[in-house]
CSV table of C-alpha atoms in Angstrom, one decimal:
chain,number,residue,atom,x,y,z
I,201,UNK,CA,69.9,21.8,117.0
I,202,UNK,CA,67.6,23.1,120.1
I,203,UNK,CA,67.7,22.9,123.9
I,204,UNK,CA,64.3,22.9,125.4
I,205,UNK,CA,63.6,21.6,129.4
I,206,UNK,CA,68.0,20.9,129.9
I,207,UNK,CA,67.2,18.6,127.0
I,208,UNK,CA,68.7,18.3,123.4
I,209,UNK,CA,66.2,17.5,120.4
I,210,UNK,CA,68.1,17.6,116.6
I,211,UNK,CA,65.7,19.4,114.0
I,212,UNK,CA,64.8,19.6,111.4
I,213,UNK,CA,62.3,22.5,109.5
I,214,UNK,CA,61.1,21.9,105.1
I,215,UNK,CA,58.0,23.5,104.1
I,216,UNK,CA,55.9,21.8,101.0
I,217,UNK,CA,53.7,23.0,97.9
I,218,UNK,CA,52.6,22.5,95.0
I,219,UNK,CA,50.5,25.6,92.6
I,220,UNK,CA,46.7,25.0,92.5
I,221,UNK,CA,45.4,22.9,90.0
I,222,UNK,CA,48.7,21.4,89.5
I,223,UNK,CA,48.7,17.4,90.9
I,224,UNK,CA,49.3,17.2,94.8
I,225,UNK,CA,51.5,15.9,96.3
I,226,UNK,CA,50.1,13.1,97.2
I,227,UNK,CA,49.0,12.2,93.7
I,228,UNK,CA,52.7,12.4,92.8
I,229,UNK,CA,54.2,10.5,95.5
I,230,UNK,CA,51.6,7.1,94.1
I,231,UNK,CA,53.3,7.9,90.7
I,232,UNK,CA,56.4,7.6,92.0
I,233,UNK,CA,55.4,4.6,94.6
I,234,UNK,CA,54.1,2.7,91.5
I,235,UNK,CA,56.7,3.7,88.8
I,236,UNK,CA,58.6,1.5,91.7
I,237,UNK,CA,56.8,-0.8,93.0
I,238,UNK,CA,56.2,-2.1,89.1
I,239,UNK,CA,59.8,-1.6,88.2
I,240,UNK,CA,61.1,-4.4,90.5
I,241,UNK,CA,64.5,-4.1,89.5
I,242,UNK,CA,67.6,-4.6,90.9
I,243,UNK,CA,68.7,-1.1,90.4
I,244,UNK,CA,66.2,-0.1,92.4
I,245,UNK,CA,66.3,-0.1,96.5
I,246,UNK,CA,63.4,0.1,98.0
I,247,UNK,CA,64.6,0.5,101.6
I,248,UNK,CA,66.8,3.2,100.5
I,249,UNK,CA,63.9,4.7,98.5
I,250,UNK,CA,61.5,4.7,101.6
I,251,UNK,CA,64.2,5.5,103.6
I,252,UNK,CA,64.4,8.8,101.8
I,253,UNK,CA,60.3,9.6,101.5
I,254,UNK,CA,59.7,8.9,104.6
I,255,UNK,CA,62.9,11.3,106.0
I,256,UNK,CA,61.6,14.5,103.0
I,257,UNK,CA,57.5,14.1,103.9
I,258,UNK,CA,56.9,12.0,107.0
I,259,UNK,CA,54.9,13.7,109.4
I,260,UNK,CA,57.6,12.7,112.5
I,261,UNK,CA,54.8,13.7,115.1
I,262,UNK,CA,52.4,11.3,113.2
I,263,UNK,CA,52.0,7.0,113.3
I,264,UNK,CA,54.0,4.9,114.6
I,265,UNK,CA,56.6,7.8,115.3
I,266,UNK,CA,54.8,8.5,119.0
I,267,UNK,CA,55.1,5.0,120.9
I,268,UNK,CA,59.0,5.2,120.4
């Protein structure tokens, strides 16, 4: 937690990397998403998996979060 101008903020930092010549994180994410969509089994909670994906990889300063 940090304190800035009298306000307290929770913080989260992540570093993502991939080896040159290997699949990018975006390519891997599409593969996982495609598998989840195609499986549509009762064992796969899409909402929960999307939440995990957002928390681990989405830049919270972009698209739709600025207005909330």
